[in-house]
mmCIF file with all atom_site columns, C-alpha atoms in Angstrom:
data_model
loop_
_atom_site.group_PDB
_atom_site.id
_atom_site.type_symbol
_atom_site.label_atom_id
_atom_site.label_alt_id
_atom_site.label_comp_id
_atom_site.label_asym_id
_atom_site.label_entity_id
_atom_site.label_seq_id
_atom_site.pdbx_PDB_ins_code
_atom_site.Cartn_x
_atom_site.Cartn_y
_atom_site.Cartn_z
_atom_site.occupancy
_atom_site.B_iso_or_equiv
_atom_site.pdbx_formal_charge
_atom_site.auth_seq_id
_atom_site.auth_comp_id
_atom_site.auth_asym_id
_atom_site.auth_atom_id
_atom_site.pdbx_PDB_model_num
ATOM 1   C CA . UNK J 1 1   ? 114.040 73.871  94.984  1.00 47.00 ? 30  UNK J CA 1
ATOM 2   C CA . UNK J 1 2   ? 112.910 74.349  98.762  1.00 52.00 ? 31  UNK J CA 1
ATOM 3   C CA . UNK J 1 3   ? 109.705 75.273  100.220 1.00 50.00 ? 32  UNK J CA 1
ATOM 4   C CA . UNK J 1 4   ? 109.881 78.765  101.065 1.00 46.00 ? 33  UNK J CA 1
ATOM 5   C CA . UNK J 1 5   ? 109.746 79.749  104.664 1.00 78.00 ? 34  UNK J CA 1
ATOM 6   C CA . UNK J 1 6   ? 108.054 82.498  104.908 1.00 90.00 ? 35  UNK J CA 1
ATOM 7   C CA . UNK J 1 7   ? 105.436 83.670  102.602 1.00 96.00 ? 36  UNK J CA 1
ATOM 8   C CA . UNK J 1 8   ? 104.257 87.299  103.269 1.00 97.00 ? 37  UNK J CA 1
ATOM 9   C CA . UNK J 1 9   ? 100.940 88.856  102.646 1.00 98.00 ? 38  UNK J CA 1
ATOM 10  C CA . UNK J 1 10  ? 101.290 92.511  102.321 1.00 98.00 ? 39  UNK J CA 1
ATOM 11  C CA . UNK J 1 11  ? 97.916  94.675  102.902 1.00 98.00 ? 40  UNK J CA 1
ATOM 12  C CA . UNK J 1 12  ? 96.862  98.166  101.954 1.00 96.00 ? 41  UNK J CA 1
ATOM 13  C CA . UNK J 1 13  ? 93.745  98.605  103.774 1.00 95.00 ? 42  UNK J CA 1
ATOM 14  C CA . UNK J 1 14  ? 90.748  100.147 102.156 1.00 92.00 ? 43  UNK J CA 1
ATOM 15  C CA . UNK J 1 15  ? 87.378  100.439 102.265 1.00 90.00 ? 44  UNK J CA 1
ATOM 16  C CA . UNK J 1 16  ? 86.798  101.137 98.240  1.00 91.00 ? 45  UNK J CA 1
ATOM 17  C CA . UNK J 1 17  ? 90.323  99.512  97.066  1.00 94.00 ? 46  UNK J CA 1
ATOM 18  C CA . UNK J 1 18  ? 92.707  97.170  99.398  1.00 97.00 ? 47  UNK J CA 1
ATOM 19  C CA . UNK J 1 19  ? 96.223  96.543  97.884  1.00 97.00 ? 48  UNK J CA 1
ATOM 20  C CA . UNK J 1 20  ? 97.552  92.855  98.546  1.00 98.00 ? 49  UNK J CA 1
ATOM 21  C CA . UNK J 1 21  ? 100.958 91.502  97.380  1.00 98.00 ? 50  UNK J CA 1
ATOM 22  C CA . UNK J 1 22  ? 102.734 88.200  98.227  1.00 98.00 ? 51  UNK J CA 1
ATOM 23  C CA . UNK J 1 23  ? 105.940 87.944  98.060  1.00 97.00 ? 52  UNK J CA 1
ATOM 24  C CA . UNK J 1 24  ? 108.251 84.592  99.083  1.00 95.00 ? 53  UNK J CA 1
ATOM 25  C CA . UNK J 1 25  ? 111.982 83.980  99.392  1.00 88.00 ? 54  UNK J CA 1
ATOM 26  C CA . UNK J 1 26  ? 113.186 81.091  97.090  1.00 85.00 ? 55  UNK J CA 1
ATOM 27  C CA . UNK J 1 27  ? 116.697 79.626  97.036  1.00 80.00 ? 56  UNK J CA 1
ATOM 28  C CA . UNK J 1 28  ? 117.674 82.679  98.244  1.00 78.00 ? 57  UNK J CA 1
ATOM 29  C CA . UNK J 1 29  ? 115.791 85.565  95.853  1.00 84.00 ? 58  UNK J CA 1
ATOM 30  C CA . UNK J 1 30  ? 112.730 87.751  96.970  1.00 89.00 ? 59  UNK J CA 1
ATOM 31  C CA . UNK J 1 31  ? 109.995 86.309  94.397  1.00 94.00 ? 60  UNK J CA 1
ATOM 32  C CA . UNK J 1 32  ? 106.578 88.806  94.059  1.00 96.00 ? 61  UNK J CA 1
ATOM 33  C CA . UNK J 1 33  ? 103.839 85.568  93.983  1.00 97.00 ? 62  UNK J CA 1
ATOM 34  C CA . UNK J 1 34  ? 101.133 87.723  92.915  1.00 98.00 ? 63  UNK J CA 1
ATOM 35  C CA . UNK J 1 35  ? 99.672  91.477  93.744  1.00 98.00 ? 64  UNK J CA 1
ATOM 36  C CA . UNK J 1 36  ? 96.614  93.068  92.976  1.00 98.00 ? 65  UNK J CA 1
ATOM 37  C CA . UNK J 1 37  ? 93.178  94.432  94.612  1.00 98.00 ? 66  UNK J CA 1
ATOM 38  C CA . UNK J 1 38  ? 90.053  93.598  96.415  1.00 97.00 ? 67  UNK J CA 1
ATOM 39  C CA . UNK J 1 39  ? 87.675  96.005  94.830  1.00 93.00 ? 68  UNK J CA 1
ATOM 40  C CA . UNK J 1 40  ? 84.357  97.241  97.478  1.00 84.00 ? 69  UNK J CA 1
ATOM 41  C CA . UNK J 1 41  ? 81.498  97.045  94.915  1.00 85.00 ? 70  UNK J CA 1
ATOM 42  C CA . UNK J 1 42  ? 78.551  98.138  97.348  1.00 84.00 ? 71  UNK J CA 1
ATOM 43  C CA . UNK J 1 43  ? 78.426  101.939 97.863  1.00 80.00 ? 72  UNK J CA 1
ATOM 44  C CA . UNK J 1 44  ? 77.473  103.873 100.872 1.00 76.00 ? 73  UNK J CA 1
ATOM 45  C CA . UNK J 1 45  ? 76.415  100.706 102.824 1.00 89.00 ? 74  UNK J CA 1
ATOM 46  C CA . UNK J 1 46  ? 79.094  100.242 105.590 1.00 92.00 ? 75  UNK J CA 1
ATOM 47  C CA . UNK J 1 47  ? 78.251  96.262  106.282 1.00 94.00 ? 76  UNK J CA 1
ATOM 48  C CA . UNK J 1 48  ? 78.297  95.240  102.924 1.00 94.00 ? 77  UNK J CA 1
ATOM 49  C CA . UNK J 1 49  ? 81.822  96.941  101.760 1.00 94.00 ? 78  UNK J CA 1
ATOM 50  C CA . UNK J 1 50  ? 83.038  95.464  105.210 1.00 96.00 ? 79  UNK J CA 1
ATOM 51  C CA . UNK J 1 51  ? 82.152  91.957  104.145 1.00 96.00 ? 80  UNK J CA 1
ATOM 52  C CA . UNK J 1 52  ? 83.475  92.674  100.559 1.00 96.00 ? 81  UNK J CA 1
ATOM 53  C CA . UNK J 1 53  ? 86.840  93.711  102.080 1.00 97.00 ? 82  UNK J CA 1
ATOM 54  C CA . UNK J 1 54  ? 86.774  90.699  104.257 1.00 98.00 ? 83  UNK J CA 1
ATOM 55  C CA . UNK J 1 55  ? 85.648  87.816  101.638 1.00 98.00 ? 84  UNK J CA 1
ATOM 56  C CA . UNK J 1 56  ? 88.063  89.114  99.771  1.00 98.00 ? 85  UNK J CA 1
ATOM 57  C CA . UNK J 1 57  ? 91.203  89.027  101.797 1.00 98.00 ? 86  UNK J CA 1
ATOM 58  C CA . UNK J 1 58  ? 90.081  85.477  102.996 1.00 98.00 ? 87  UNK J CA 1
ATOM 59  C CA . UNK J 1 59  ? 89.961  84.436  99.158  1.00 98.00 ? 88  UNK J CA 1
ATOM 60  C CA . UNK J 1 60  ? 93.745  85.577  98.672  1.00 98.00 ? 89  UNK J CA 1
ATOM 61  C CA . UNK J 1 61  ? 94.496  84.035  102.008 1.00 98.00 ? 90  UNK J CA 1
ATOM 62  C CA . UNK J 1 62  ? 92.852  80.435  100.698 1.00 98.00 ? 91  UNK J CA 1
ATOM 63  C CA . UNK J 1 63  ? 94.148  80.752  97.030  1.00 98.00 ? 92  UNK J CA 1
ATOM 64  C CA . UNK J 1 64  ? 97.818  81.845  98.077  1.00 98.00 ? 93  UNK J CA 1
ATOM 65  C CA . UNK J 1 65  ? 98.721  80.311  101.635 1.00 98.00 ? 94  UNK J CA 1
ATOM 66  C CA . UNK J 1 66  ? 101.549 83.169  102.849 1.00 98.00 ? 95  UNK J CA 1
ATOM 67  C CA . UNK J 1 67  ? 102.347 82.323  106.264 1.00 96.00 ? 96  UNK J CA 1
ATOM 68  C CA . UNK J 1 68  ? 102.363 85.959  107.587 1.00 97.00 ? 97  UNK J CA 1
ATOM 69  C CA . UNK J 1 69  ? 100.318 89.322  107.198 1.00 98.00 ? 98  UNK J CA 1
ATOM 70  C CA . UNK J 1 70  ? 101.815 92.416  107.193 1.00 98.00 ? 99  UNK J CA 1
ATOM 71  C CA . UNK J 1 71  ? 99.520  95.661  107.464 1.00 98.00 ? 100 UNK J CA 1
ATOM 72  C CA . UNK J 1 72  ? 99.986  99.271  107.637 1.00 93.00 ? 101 UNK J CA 1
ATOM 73  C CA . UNK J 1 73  ? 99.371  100.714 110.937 1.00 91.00 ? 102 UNK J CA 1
ATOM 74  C CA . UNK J 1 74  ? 96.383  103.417 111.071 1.00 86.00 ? 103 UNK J CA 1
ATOM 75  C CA . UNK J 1 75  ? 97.585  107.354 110.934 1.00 79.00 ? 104 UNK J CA 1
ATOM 76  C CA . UNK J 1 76  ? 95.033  109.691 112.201 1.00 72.00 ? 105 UNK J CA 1
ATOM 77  C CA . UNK J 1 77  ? 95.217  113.425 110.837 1.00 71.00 ? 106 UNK J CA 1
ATOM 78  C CA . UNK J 1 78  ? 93.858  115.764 113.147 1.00 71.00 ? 107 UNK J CA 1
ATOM 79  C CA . UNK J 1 79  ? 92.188  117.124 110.078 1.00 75.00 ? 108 UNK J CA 1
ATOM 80  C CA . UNK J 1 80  ? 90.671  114.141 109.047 1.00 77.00 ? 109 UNK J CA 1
ATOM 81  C CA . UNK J 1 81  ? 89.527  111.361 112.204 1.00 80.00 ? 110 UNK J CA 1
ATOM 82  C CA . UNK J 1 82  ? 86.624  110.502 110.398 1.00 83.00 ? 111 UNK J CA 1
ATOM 83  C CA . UNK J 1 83  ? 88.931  108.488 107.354 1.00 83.00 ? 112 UNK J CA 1
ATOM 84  C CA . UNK J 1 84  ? 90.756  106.886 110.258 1.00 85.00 ? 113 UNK J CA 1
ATOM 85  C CA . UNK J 1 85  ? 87.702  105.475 112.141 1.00 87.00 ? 114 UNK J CA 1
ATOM 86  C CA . UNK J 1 86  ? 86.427  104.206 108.192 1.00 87.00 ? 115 UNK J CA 1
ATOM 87  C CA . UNK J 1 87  ? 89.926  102.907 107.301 1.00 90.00 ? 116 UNK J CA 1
ATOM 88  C CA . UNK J 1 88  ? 90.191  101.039 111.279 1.00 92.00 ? 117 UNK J CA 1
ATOM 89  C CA . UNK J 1 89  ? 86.837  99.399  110.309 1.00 94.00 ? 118 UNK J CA 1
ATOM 90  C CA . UNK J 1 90  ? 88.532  97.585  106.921 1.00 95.00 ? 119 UNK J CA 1
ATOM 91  C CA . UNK J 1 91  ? 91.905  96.910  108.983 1.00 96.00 ? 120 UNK J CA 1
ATOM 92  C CA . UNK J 1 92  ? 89.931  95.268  111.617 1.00 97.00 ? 121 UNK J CA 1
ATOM 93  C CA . UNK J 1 93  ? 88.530  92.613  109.360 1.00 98.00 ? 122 UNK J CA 1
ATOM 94  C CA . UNK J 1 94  ? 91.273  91.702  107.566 1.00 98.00 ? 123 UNK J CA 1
ATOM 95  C CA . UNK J 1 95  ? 92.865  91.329  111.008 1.00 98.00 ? 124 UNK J CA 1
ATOM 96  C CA . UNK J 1 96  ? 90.216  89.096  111.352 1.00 98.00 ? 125 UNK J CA 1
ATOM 97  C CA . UNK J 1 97  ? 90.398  87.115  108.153 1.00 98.00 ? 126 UNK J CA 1
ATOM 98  C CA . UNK J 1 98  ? 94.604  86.767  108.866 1.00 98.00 ? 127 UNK J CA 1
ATOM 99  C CA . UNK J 1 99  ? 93.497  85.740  112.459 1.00 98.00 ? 128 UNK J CA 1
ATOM 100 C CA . UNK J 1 100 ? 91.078  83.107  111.362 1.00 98.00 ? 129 UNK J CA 1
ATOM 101 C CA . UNK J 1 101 ? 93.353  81.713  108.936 1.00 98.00 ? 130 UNK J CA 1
ATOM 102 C CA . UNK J 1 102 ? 96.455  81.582  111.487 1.00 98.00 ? 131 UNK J CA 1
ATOM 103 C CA . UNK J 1 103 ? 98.426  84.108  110.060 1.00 98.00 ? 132 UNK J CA 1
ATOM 104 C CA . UNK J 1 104 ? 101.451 86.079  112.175 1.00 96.00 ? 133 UNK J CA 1
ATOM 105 C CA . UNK J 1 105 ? 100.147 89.677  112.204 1.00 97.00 ? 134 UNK J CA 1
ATOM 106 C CA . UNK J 1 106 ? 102.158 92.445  112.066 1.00 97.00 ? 135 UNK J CA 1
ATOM 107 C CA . UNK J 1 107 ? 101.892 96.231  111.521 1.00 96.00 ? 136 UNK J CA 1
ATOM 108 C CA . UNK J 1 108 ? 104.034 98.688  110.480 1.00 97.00 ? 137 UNK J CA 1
ATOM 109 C CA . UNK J 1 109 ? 103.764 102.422 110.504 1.00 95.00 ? 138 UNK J CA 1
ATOM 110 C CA . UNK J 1 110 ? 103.831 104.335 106.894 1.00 94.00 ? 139 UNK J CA 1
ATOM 111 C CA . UNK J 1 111 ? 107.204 106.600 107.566 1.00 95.00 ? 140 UNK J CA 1
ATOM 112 C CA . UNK J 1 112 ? 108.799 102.940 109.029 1.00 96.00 ? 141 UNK J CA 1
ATOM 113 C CA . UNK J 1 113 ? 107.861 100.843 105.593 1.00 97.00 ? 142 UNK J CA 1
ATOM 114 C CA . UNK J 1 114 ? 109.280 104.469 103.668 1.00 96.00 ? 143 UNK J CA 1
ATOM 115 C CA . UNK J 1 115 ? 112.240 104.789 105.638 1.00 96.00 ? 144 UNK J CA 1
ATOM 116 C CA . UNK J 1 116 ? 113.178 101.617 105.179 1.00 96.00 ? 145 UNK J CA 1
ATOM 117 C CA . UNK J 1 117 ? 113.057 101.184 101.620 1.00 95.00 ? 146 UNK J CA 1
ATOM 118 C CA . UNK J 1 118 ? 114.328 104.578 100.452 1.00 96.00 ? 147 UNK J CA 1
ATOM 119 C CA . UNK J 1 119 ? 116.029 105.860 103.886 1.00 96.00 ? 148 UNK J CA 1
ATOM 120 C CA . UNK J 1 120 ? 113.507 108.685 103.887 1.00 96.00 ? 149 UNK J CA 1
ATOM 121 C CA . UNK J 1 121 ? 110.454 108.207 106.173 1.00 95.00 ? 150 UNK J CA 1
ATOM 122 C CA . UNK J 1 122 ? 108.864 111.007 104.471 1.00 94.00 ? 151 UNK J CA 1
ATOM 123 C CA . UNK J 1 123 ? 109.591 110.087 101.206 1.00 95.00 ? 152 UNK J CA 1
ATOM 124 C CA . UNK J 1 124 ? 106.547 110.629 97.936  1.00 94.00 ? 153 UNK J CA 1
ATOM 125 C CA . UNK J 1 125 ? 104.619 107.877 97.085  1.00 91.00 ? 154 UNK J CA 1
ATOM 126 C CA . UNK J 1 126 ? 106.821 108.206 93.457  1.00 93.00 ? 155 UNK J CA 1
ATOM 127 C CA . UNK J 1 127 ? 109.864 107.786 95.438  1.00 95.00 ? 156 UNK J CA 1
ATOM 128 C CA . UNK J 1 128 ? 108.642 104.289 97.312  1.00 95.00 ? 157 UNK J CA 1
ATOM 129 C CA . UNK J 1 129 ? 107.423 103.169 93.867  1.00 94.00 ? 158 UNK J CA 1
ATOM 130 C CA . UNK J 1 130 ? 110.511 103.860 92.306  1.00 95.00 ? 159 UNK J CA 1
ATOM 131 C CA . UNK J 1 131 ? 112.221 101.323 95.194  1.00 95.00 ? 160 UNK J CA 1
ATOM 132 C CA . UNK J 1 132 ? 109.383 98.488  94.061  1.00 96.00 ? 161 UNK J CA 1
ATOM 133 C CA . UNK J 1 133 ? 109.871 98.893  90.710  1.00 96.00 ? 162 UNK J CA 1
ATOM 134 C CA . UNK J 1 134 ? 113.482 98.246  91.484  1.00 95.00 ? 163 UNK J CA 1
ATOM 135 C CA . UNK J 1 135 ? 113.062 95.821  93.723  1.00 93.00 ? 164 UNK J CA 1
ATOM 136 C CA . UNK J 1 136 ? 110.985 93.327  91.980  1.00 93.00 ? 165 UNK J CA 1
ATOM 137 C CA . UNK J 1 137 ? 112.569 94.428  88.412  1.00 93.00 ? 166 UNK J CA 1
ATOM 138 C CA . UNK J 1 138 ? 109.234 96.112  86.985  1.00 95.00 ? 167 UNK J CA 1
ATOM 139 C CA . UNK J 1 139 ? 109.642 98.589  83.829  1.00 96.00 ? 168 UNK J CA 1
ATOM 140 C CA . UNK J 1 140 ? 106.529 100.967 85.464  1.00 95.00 ? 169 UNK J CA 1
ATOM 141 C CA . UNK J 1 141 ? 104.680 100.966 89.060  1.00 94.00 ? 170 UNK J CA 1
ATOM 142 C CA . UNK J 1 142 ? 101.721 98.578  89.585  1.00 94.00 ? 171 UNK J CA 1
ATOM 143 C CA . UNK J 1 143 ? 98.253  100.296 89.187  1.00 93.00 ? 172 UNK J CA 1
ATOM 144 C CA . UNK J 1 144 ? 96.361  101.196 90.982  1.00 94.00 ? 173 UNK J CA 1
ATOM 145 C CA . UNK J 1 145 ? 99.012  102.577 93.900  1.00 94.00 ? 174 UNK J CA 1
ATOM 146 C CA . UNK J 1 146 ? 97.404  100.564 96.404  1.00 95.00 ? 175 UNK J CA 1
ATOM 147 C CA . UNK J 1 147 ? 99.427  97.812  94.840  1.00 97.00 ? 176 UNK J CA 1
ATOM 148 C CA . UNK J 1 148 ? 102.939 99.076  95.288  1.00 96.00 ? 177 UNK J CA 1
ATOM 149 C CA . UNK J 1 149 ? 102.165 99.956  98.828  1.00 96.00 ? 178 UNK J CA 1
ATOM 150 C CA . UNK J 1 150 ? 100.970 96.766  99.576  1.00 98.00 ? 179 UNK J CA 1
ATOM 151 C CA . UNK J 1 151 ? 104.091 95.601  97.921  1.00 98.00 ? 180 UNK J CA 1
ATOM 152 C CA . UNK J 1 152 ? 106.449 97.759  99.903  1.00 97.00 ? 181 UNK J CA 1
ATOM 153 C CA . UNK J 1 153 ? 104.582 96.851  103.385 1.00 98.00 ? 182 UNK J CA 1
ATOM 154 C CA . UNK J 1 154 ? 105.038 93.071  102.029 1.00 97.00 ? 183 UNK J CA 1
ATOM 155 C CA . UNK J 1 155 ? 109.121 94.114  101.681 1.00 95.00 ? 184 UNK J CA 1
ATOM 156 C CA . UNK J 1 156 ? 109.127 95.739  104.814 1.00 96.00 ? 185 UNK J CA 1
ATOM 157 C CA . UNK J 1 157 ? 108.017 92.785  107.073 1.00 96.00 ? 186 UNK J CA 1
ATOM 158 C CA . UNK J 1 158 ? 110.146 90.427  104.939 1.00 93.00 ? 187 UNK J CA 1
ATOM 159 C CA . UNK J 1 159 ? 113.488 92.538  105.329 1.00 91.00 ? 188 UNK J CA 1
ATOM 160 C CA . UNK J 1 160 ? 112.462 93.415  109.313 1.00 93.00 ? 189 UNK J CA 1
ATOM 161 C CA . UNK J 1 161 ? 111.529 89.600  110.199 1.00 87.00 ? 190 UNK J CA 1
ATOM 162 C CA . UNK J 1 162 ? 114.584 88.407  108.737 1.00 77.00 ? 191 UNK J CA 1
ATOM 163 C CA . UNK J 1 163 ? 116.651 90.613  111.307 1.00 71.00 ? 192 UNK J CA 1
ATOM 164 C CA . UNK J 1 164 ? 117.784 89.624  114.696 1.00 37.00 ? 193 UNK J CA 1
ATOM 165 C CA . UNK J 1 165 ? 116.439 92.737  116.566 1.00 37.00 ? 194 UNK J CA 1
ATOM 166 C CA . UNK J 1 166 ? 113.006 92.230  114.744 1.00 41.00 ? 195 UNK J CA 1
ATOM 167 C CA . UNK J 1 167 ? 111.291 92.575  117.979 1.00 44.00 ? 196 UNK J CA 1
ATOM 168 C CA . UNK J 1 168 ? 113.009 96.066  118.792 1.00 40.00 ? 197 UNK J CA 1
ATOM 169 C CA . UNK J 1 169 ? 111.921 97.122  114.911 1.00 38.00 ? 198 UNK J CA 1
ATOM 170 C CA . UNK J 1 170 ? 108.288 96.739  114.673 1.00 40.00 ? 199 UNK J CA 1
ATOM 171 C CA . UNK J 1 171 ? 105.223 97.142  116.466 1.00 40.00 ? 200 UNK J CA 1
#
């Protein structure tokens, strides 16, 4: 068997609970390497959960090698800019753990990584995980959720960087 190629980290930024997922192509079939979360133990105190987020991400960088990161893009609701500035502050340093590891970084916006995997870019979270579960052959959706998004935005680079008009298709 071949060394895969490409070796994808999928990311579900969070400040309390980041979804990661790996996935790899092997002689020819998506394999899931391993998913899970990086759990923020320290409440309230912005510096600390920052460096939990980031030691984290740099352990599953270290302990499973992918090749490329793939991260959800930040969505601001005009209701809510406060959770977007929070949420940019996680996303920026595990842009910075990918970065200092050598990773290709991509991002991908949430109605993109939807569209693509059900052909609805508005589609309910039940609906993606229904796609993962089918995807990677799973009798029930990974908890917590953060998993199976970080699993779809893993799928979502994987299927878009294997295209020709990749460039055209992401961001």
């Amino acid at each position: 068997m071949s060394e895969p190629q490409q070796r994808v980290l999928g990311i579900d930024p969070g400040l309390n609970i980041t979804g990661y997922a790996v996935v790899e192509k092997v002689g020819g079939k998506l394999k899931l390497v391993e998913a899970g979360v990086v759990r923020g133990k320290s409440r309230g105190d912005m510096p600390a959960r920052l460096k939990e987020v980031f030691d984290g991400v740099t352990d599953v960088i270290e302990s499973l090698k992918p090749t490329d990161l793939a991260i959800e893009e930040l969505y601001s609701h005009y209701e809510r800019p406060k959770t977007s500035i929070l949420m940019g502050h996680a996303r920026g340093v595990i842009c910075l753990a990918a970065q200092q590891a050598g990773l290709a970084i991509r991002s991908y916006a949430a109605t993109q990584i939807k569209l693509l995997l059900t052909g609805n870019g508005r589609a309910p979270k039940s609906q993606v995980q229904r796609a993962i579960c089918r995807e990677f052959g799973l009798a029930a959706p990974p908890e917590p959720p953060d998993v199976a998004d970080a699993m779809a935005i893993a799928l979502c680079h994987h299927y878009l960087s294997n295209k020709t008009s990749q460039a055209s298709l992401t961001h």
